Amino acid sequence: MPLEYALQFRGQFPDPGPWKLPGSFNARLTEPLGISDLPLQKVRRSKRKPYVFNIMVVGESGLGKTTFMNTLFDSALKEQNPPKDLSSLKTVKISPTTYELVEDSVTLHLTVIDTPGFGDQLNRETNFDPIIDYIDSQYEAYLRAERSQEMRRNIQDNRVHCVLYFLPPTGKGLRDIDIEFLGRLCTRVNIIPVISKADGLTREEQQIQKQLILQDIEKHDIRIYPSAYAEDRETLPDIERYIPFTVIGSDDYVESNGKKVRGRTYRWGYVEIENAEHCDFIYLRDLLIRTNMQDLIETTHTTHYAQYRSSRIRAKGRPESFLACDEYYDSKIENERKALKNEMKQREDEMRQMFVQKVKEKEAVLRESEEHLNQRRKQLMAELEEKKRELQAEEESIIQLEQSKMK
């Protein structure tokens, strides 16, 4: 910092450094500027892009999954299918269907993923594999999109944000298939257990089944939503006391206090879907739509998808912890240093051998040239000696000729 700058401001504005935020001072507003409207601007901006929510329903046939989904979103999402021959379903099918719901200029792209055939075969060992493969395949597709420069700007989110697992109203705890399924999927996706057709149980029987299911969940260390992932611990007890949720689905309406409400009519009376004394439907609806839909989406991204992504990265040899990373990278650098040293030594030996070979070849060429020059020199010397003898002979003949003339 220049000395003039430091003396001028007397240290009121110190250099924050490259990784620090500069200090701030409180300033009072004399009149409103509209800063309080910034959250509203963000809300209006968020309405431009449709929200995406993907929910999977899992359970045996005949538990009222289709009717419940129609009741939950107050729309005819799926038509009632005629009864199927359960023996004809050899495996679990994955059937996603996307709907566009609009309310007060807010668009929701809702994808309901049905799993017909689950638990309907005698051999249920392979019932989980198609569901697990589908969840992992959506994570893998999202991971590939994140790595792609073209798709990163607008990634289509097809990941499963929530699984509603329907339990039969038996008045008992979890079955073996329930324990195995929940145990294998609770680390992959948000799971909410639901007791369907709760009108088949009395209020006391509902509470008994809830307690037995919660005991099995705790015994087998099954992580369910929102108990295992909730960030707002203050409101969590209000939701936890209804888990697992008892629900009733119905496309019919009944007359209650002069109003038409969704419900079922029996010979002894009727039950209301949205009556908290009859079932927990309103609490489950509030959890899925009004209060925790965004949290379900964020938990999927920050917890389950992050765990899948880290497992894929670790599969390539990257360690988990920071300390292990230090040791890993140190060992990696040391190995690369040794490999580079060996490579340099090998290249040096190769260059030395190449240099020696070229020197030998050059020496052979020079030696051959030297021999050729020596032979040429000998030849020229022989020719020179021959010329000298011829000159001497001519010189002697000339001398003899001159002596003869003098006589």
Coordinates of C-alpha atoms in Angstrom, one line a residue:
M1 CA 0.0 0.0 0.0
P2 CA 1.5 3.4 -0.9
L3 CA 2.5 5.6 2.0
E4 CA 0.4 8.6 0.8
Y5 CA -2.7 6.4 0.7
A6 CA -2.1 5.1 4.2
L7 CA -1.6 8.6 5.6
Q8 CA -4.6 10.0 3.8
F9 CA -7.2 7.6 5.1
R10 CA -5.4 6.8 8.5
G11 CA -6.0 3.1 8.2
Q12 CA -9.7 3.3 7.7
F13 CA -9.6 1.3 4.5
P14 CA -6.9 -1.3 5.0
D15 CA -5.8 -3.6 2.2
P16 CA -8.2 -6.6 2.4
G17 CA -5.8 -9.0 0.7
P18 CA -6.6 -11.2 -2.3
W19 CA -8.9 -13.7 -0.3
K20 CA -10.6 -11.3 2.1
L21 CA -13.7 -9.1 1.7
P22 CA -13.2 -5.5 2.4
G23 CA -14.7 -4.0 5.6
S24 CA -18.0 -2.2 5.5
F25 CA -19.5 0.7 7.5
N26 CA -23.1 1.1 8.5
A27 CA -25.0 3.8 6.6
R28 CA -28.5 5.1 7.5
L29 CA -31.0 5.6 4.8
T30 CA -32.9 8.8 4.9
E31 CA -35.7 7.3 2.7
P32 CA -36.6 3.9 1.3
L33 CA -34.7 2.8 -1.7
G34 CA -36.5 -0.4 -2.6
I35 CA -33.8 -2.8 -1.2
S36 CA -36.6 -4.7 0.6
D37 CA -38.0 -5.7 -2.8
L38 CA -34.9 -7.7 -3.8
P39 CA -36.3 -11.0 -2.6
L40 CA -39.5 -10.3 -4.6
Q41 CA -37.3 -9.8 -7.7
K42 CA -35.8 -13.2 -7.1
V43 CA -39.2 -14.8 -6.7
R44 CA -40.4 -13.2 -9.9
R45 CA -37.3 -14.4 -11.7
S46 CA -37.6 -17.9 -10.4
K47 CA -41.1 -18.1 -11.9
R48 CA -39.7 -17.9 -15.4
K49 CA -38.2 -21.3 -15.3
P50 CA -40.4 -24.3 -14.5
Y51 CA -39.7 -26.3 -11.3
V52 CA -38.9 -29.9 -11.7
F53 CA -39.9 -32.6 -9.2
N54 CA -39.6 -36.3 -9.7
I55 CA -41.4 -38.7 -7.4
M56 CA -41.3 -42.5 -7.5
V57 CA -44.1 -44.6 -6.0
V58 CA -43.2 -48.2 -5.0
G59 CA -45.5 -50.8 -3.5
E60 CA -47.4 -54.0 -4.3
S61 CA -50.4 -53.9 -6.6
G62 CA -53.7 -53.1 -5.1
L63 CA -52.4 -50.6 -2.4
G64 CA -54.1 -47.6 -4.1
K65 CA -50.9 -45.9 -5.4
T66 CA -52.6 -44.5 -8.5
T67 CA -55.7 -43.2 -6.6
F68 CA -53.4 -41.6 -4.0
M69 CA -51.3 -39.7 -6.6
N70 CA -54.5 -38.4 -8.2
T71 CA -55.7 -37.3 -4.8
L72 CA -52.4 -35.8 -3.8
F73 CA -52.1 -33.5 -6.8
D74 CA -55.9 -33.0 -7.1
S75 CA -55.7 -34.0 -10.8
A76 CA -56.3 -37.1 -12.9
L77 CA -52.6 -37.9 -13.4
K78 CA -53.1 -41.6 -14.1
E79 CA -56.0 -43.6 -15.1
Q80 CA -57.1 -46.6 -13.2
N81 CA -55.7 -49.7 -15.0
P82 CA -57.7 -52.9 -15.1
P83 CA -56.5 -55.8 -12.9
K84 CA -53.6 -57.6 -14.4
D85 CA -52.5 -61.2 -14.2
L86 CA -49.7 -61.0 -11.6
S87 CA -48.0 -64.1 -13.0
S88 CA -47.5 -62.3 -16.4
L89 CA -45.2 -59.7 -14.8
K90 CA -41.8 -61.4 -14.7
T91 CA -39.9 -58.3 -13.6
V92 CA -40.4 -54.8 -12.3
K93 CA -41.1 -52.2 -14.9
I94 CA -40.1 -48.5 -14.6
S95 CA -42.8 -46.3 -16.0
P96 CA -42.1 -42.5 -15.8
T97 CA -44.8 -40.0 -16.9
T98 CA -44.3 -36.2 -16.8
Y99 CA -47.1 -33.8 -16.2
E100 CA -47.2 -29.9 -16.3
L101 CA -49.0 -28.3 -13.5
V102 CA -49.6 -24.5 -13.4
E103 CA -50.7 -22.5 -10.4
D104 CA -50.6 -18.7 -10.0
S105 CA -48.0 -18.4 -12.9
V106 CA -45.8 -21.1 -11.3
T107 CA -45.1 -24.1 -13.5
L108 CA -44.2 -27.5 -12.1
H109 CA -43.0 -30.3 -14.3
L110 CA -44.0 -33.3 -12.2
T111 CA -42.7 -36.7 -13.1
V112 CA -44.4 -39.7 -11.5
I113 CA -42.4 -42.9 -11.8
D114 CA -44.5 -46.0 -11.3
T115 CA -43.0 -49.4 -10.6
P116 CA -45.6 -52.0 -11.7
G117 CA -44.7 -55.6 -10.8
F118 CA -42.9 -54.8 -7.5
G119 CA -43.6 -57.5 -4.9
D120 CA -46.0 -59.3 -7.2
Q121 CA -43.9 -62.4 -8.0
L122 CA -43.1 -65.4 -5.8
N123 CA -39.4 -64.8 -6.3
R124 CA -38.7 -61.2 -5.2
E125 CA -34.9 -61.3 -5.1
T126 CA -34.6 -59.3 -8.3
N127 CA -37.4 -56.8 -7.6
F128 CA -34.9 -54.2 -6.3
D129 CA -32.4 -54.2 -9.2
P130 CA -34.5 -52.4 -11.8
I131 CA -35.3 -49.6 -9.3
I132 CA -31.7 -49.2 -8.1
D133 CA -30.4 -49.3 -11.7
Y134 CA -32.9 -46.6 -12.7
I135 CA -31.9 -44.3 -9.8
D136 CA -28.2 -44.8 -10.5
S137 CA -28.6 -44.3 -14.2
Q138 CA -30.2 -40.9 -13.6
Y139 CA -27.3 -39.9 -11.4
E140 CA -24.9 -41.1 -14.1
A141 CA -26.7 -39.1 -16.7
Y142 CA -26.6 -35.9 -14.5
L143 CA -22.8 -36.5 -13.9
R144 CA -22.1 -36.8 -17.6
A145 CA -24.1 -33.6 -18.2
E146 CA -22.0 -31.8 -15.6
R147 CA -18.9 -32.8 -17.4
S148 CA -20.1 -31.7 -20.8
Q149 CA -19.5 -28.2 -21.9
E150 CA -22.6 -28.1 -24.1
M151 CA -25.0 -29.5 -21.5
R152 CA -23.7 -27.9 -18.4
R153 CA -25.6 -24.6 -19.0
N154 CA -29.0 -26.3 -19.1
I155 CA -29.0 -29.7 -17.3
Q156 CA -32.2 -31.7 -17.4
D157 CA -32.8 -33.0 -13.9
N158 CA -34.3 -36.5 -14.1
R159 CA -33.0 -37.6 -10.7
V160 CA -35.5 -39.2 -8.3
H161 CA -36.1 -36.7 -5.6
C162 CA -38.4 -38.8 -3.4
V163 CA -39.7 -42.3 -3.1
L164 CA -43.1 -43.0 -1.6
Y165 CA -43.0 -46.6 -0.3
F166 CA -46.5 -47.9 0.3
L167 CA -47.0 -50.4 3.1
P168 CA -50.1 -52.6 3.5
P169 CA -52.4 -51.9 6.4
T170 CA -51.6 -55.1 8.3
G171 CA -51.3 -53.6 11.8
K172 CA -47.8 -55.2 12.1
G173 CA -44.2 -54.0 11.5
L174 CA -42.0 -54.2 8.4
R175 CA -41.8 -57.4 6.4
D176 CA -38.5 -58.8 5.2
I177 CA -39.0 -57.4 1.7
D178 CA -39.7 -53.9 3.3
I179 CA -36.6 -54.1 5.4
E180 CA -34.3 -55.1 2.6
F181 CA -35.7 -52.6 0.1
L182 CA -35.6 -49.7 2.6
G183 CA -32.1 -50.7 3.7
R184 CA -30.7 -50.8 0.2
L185 CA -32.3 -47.6 -1.1
C186 CA -32.2 -45.3 2.0
T187 CA -28.6 -44.3 1.2
R188 CA -29.5 -43.5 -2.5
V189 CA -32.7 -41.5 -2.3
N190 CA -35.1 -39.8 0.0
I191 CA -37.7 -42.4 1.2
I192 CA -41.0 -41.6 2.9
P193 CA -42.9 -44.7 4.2
V194 CA -46.7 -44.6 3.8
I195 CA -49.3 -46.8 5.2
S196 CA -51.9 -47.0 2.5
K197 CA -55.7 -47.7 2.8
A198 CA -55.6 -46.6 6.4
D199 CA -59.4 -46.7 6.5
G200 CA -59.0 -50.4 7.0
L201 CA -57.5 -49.8 10.4
T202 CA -58.9 -48.2 13.5
R203 CA -57.1 -45.3 15.0
E204 CA -55.5 -47.5 17.7
E205 CA -54.4 -50.0 15.1
Q206 CA -52.8 -47.3 13.1
Q207 CA -50.8 -46.1 16.1
I208 CA -49.7 -49.6 16.9
Q209 CA -48.5 -50.2 13.3
K210 CA -46.7 -46.9 13.3
Q211 CA -44.8 -47.8 16.5
L212 CA -43.9 -51.2 15.2
I213 CA -42.6 -49.8 11.9
L214 CA -40.6 -47.1 13.7
Q215 CA -39.0 -49.7 16.0
D216 CA -38.0 -51.8 12.9
I217 CA -36.6 -48.6 11.2
E218 CA -34.5 -47.8 14.3
K219 CA -33.4 -51.5 14.7
H220 CA -32.2 -51.9 11.1
D221 CA -30.7 -48.3 10.9
I222 CA -32.9 -47.2 8.0
R223 CA -32.6 -43.6 7.1
I224 CA -36.0 -42.0 6.2
Y225 CA -36.9 -38.5 5.2
P226 CA -37.1 -36.1 6.9
S227 CA -35.8 -37.5 10.2
A228 CA -32.3 -38.3 8.8
Y229 CA -31.9 -35.2 6.6
A230 CA -34.0 -32.3 8.1
E231 CA -32.1 -29.0 8.6
D232 CA -34.9 -27.3 10.5
R233 CA -34.7 -29.3 13.8
E234 CA -37.3 -27.0 15.5
T235 CA -40.2 -28.0 13.2
L236 CA -39.0 -31.6 12.9
P237 CA -40.9 -33.0 15.9
D238 CA -44.2 -31.7 14.4
I239 CA -43.6 -33.8 11.3
E240 CA -41.9 -36.8 13.0
R241 CA -45.0 -37.7 15.0
Y242 CA -46.9 -38.6 11.9
I243 CA -44.2 -40.8 10.3
P244 CA -45.0 -43.2 8.7
F245 CA -48.0 -41.4 7.2
T246 CA -51.4 -43.0 7.1
V247 CA -53.2 -42.1 3.9
I248 CA -56.4 -42.8 2.1
G249 CA -56.9 -42.3 -1.6
S250 CA -60.3 -41.6 -3.3
D251 CA -61.6 -40.1 -6.5
D252 CA -65.1 -39.7 -5.0
Y253 CA -66.7 -36.9 -3.0
V254 CA -68.8 -37.1 0.1
E255 CA -71.2 -34.6 1.8
S256 CA -69.7 -33.2 5.0
N257 CA -71.3 -30.2 6.8
G258 CA -72.9 -29.0 3.7
K259 CA -69.7 -29.2 1.6
K260 CA -68.4 -31.7 -0.9
V261 CA -65.0 -33.1 0.1
R262 CA -62.9 -36.0 -1.1
G263 CA -63.7 -39.2 0.8
R264 CA -65.1 -42.7 0.8
T265 CA -68.7 -43.7 1.7
Y266 CA -69.5 -46.9 3.7
R267 CA -72.6 -48.4 5.1
W268 CA -71.7 -47.1 8.5
G269 CA -70.7 -43.6 7.4
Y270 CA -67.9 -42.0 5.5
V271 CA -64.2 -41.0 5.9
E272 CA -62.7 -37.7 4.7
I273 CA -59.4 -37.7 3.0
E274 CA -58.4 -34.2 4.3
N275 CA -59.6 -34.8 7.8
A276 CA -56.6 -35.1 10.3
E277 CA -58.8 -37.3 12.5
H278 CA -59.2 -39.9 9.8
C279 CA -55.6 -40.0 8.3
D280 CA -52.4 -38.1 7.8
F281 CA -53.0 -37.1 4.2
I282 CA -52.9 -33.3 4.8
Y283 CA -49.6 -33.6 6.6
L284 CA -48.0 -35.7 3.9
R285 CA -49.3 -33.3 1.2
D286 CA -47.9 -30.3 3.1
L287 CA -44.5 -32.1 3.5
L288 CA -44.3 -33.0 -0.2
I289 CA -45.6 -29.7 -1.7
R290 CA -45.9 -26.7 0.6
T291 CA -43.0 -27.0 2.9
N292 CA -40.3 -29.5 1.8
M293 CA -40.4 -29.9 -1.9
Q294 CA -37.4 -27.7 -2.5
D295 CA -35.6 -29.3 0.5
L296 CA -36.2 -32.8 -1.1
I297 CA -34.6 -31.5 -4.3
E298 CA -31.6 -29.9 -2.5
T299 CA -31.1 -33.0 -0.3
T300 CA -31.1 -35.2 -3.4
H301 CA -28.4 -33.0 -4.9
T302 CA -26.2 -32.2 -1.9
T303 CA -26.5 -35.6 -0.1
H304 CA -27.4 -38.6 -2.4
Y305 CA -26.1 -37.3 -5.7
A306 CA -22.9 -36.0 -4.0
Q307 CA -22.4 -39.4 -2.4
Y308 CA -22.8 -41.1 -5.8
R309 CA -20.5 -38.6 -7.5
S310 CA -17.8 -39.1 -4.8
S311 CA -18.0 -42.9 -5.1
R312 CA -17.5 -42.6 -8.8
I313 CA -14.5 -40.3 -8.3
R314 CA -13.0 -42.6 -5.6
A315 CA -13.5 -45.5 -8.0
K316 CA -10.8 -43.9 -10.1
G317 CA -8.3 -44.0 -7.3
R318 CA -9.0 -40.7 -5.5
P319 CA -9.1 -41.1 -1.7
E320 CA -11.8 -39.8 0.7
S321 CA -10.2 -37.7 3.4
F322 CA -8.0 -34.6 3.1
L323 CA -5.2 -36.4 5.0
A324 CA -5.4 -39.3 2.7
C325 CA -5.4 -36.9 -0.2
D326 CA -2.1 -35.4 1.1
E327 CA -0.6 -38.8 1.4
Y328 CA -2.0 -39.9 -1.9
Y329 CA -0.7 -36.8 -3.8
D330 CA 2.6 -37.0 -2.0
S331 CA 3.0 -40.6 -3.0
K332 CA 1.7 -39.8 -6.5
I333 CA 4.3 -37.0 -6.9
E334 CA 7.0 -39.2 -5.6
N335 CA 6.1 -42.0 -8.0
E336 CA 5.9 -39.5 -10.9
R337 CA 9.3 -38.1 -9.8
K338 CA 10.8 -41.6 -9.8
A339 CA 9.2 -42.5 -13.1
L340 CA 10.5 -39.3 -14.6
K341 CA 14.0 -39.9 -13.3
N342 CA 14.0 -43.4 -14.7
E343 CA 12.7 -42.1 -18.0
M344 CA 15.4 -39.4 -18.1
K345 CA 18.0 -42.0 -17.3
Q346 CA 16.7 -44.3 -20.0
R347 CA 16.7 -41.5 -22.5
E348 CA 20.2 -40.5 -21.4
D349 CA 21.4 -44.1 -22.0
E350 CA 19.7 -44.2 -25.3
M351 CA 21.2 -40.9 -26.4
R352 CA 24.7 -42.0 -25.2
Q353 CA 24.4 -45.2 -27.1
M354 CA 23.1 -43.3 -30.2
F355 CA 26.0 -40.9 -29.8
V356 CA 28.6 -43.7 -29.6
Q357 CA 27.0 -45.4 -32.6
K358 CA 27.2 -42.2 -34.6
V359 CA 30.8 -41.6 -33.5
K360 CA 31.7 -45.1 -34.6
E361 CA 30.0 -44.7 -37.9
K362 CA 31.8 -41.3 -38.4
E363 CA 35.1 -42.9 -37.5
A364 CA 34.6 -45.7 -39.9
V365 CA 33.8 -43.1 -42.7
L366 CA 36.8 -41.1 -41.8
R367 CA 39.0 -44.2 -41.6
E368 CA 37.8 -45.2 -45.0
S369 CA 38.5 -41.7 -46.4
E370 CA 41.9 -41.8 -44.8
E371 CA 42.8 -45.1 -46.4
H372 CA 41.5 -43.8 -49.7
L373 CA 43.6 -40.7 -49.4
N374 CA 46.7 -42.7 -48.4
Q375 CA 46.3 -44.9 -51.5
R376 CA 45.8 -41.9 -53.6
R377 CA 48.9 -40.3 -52.0
K378 CA 51.0 -43.5 -52.7
Q379 CA 49.7 -43.5 -56.3
L380 CA 50.6 -39.9 -56.8
M381 CA 54.1 -40.4 -55.2
A382 CA 54.7 -43.4 -57.5
E383 CA 53.7 -41.3 -60.5
L384 CA 55.9 -38.5 -59.2
E385 CA 58.9 -40.8 -58.8
E386 CA 58.2 -42.1 -62.3
K387 CA 58.2 -38.6 -63.7
K388 CA 61.5 -37.9 -61.8
R389 CA 63.1 -40.9 -63.4
E390 CA 61.9 -39.9 -66.8
L391 CA 63.2 -36.4 -66.3
Q392 CA 66.6 -37.7 -65.1
A393 CA 66.8 -40.0 -68.1
E394 CA 66.0 -37.1 -70.4
E395 CA 68.5 -34.9 -68.6
E396 CA 71.2 -37.6 -69.0
S397 CA 70.4 -38.0 -72.6
I398 CA 70.7 -34.3 -73.1
I399 CA 74.1 -34.1 -71.4
Q400 CA 75.4 -37.0 -73.5
L401 CA 74.1 -35.3 -76.6
E402 CA 75.9 -32.1 -75.7
Q403 CA 79.2 -33.9 -74.9
S404 CA 79.1 -35.6 -78.2
K405 CA 78.7 -32.4 -80.0
M406 CA 81.6 -30.8 -78.3
K407 CA 83.9 -33.7 -79.4

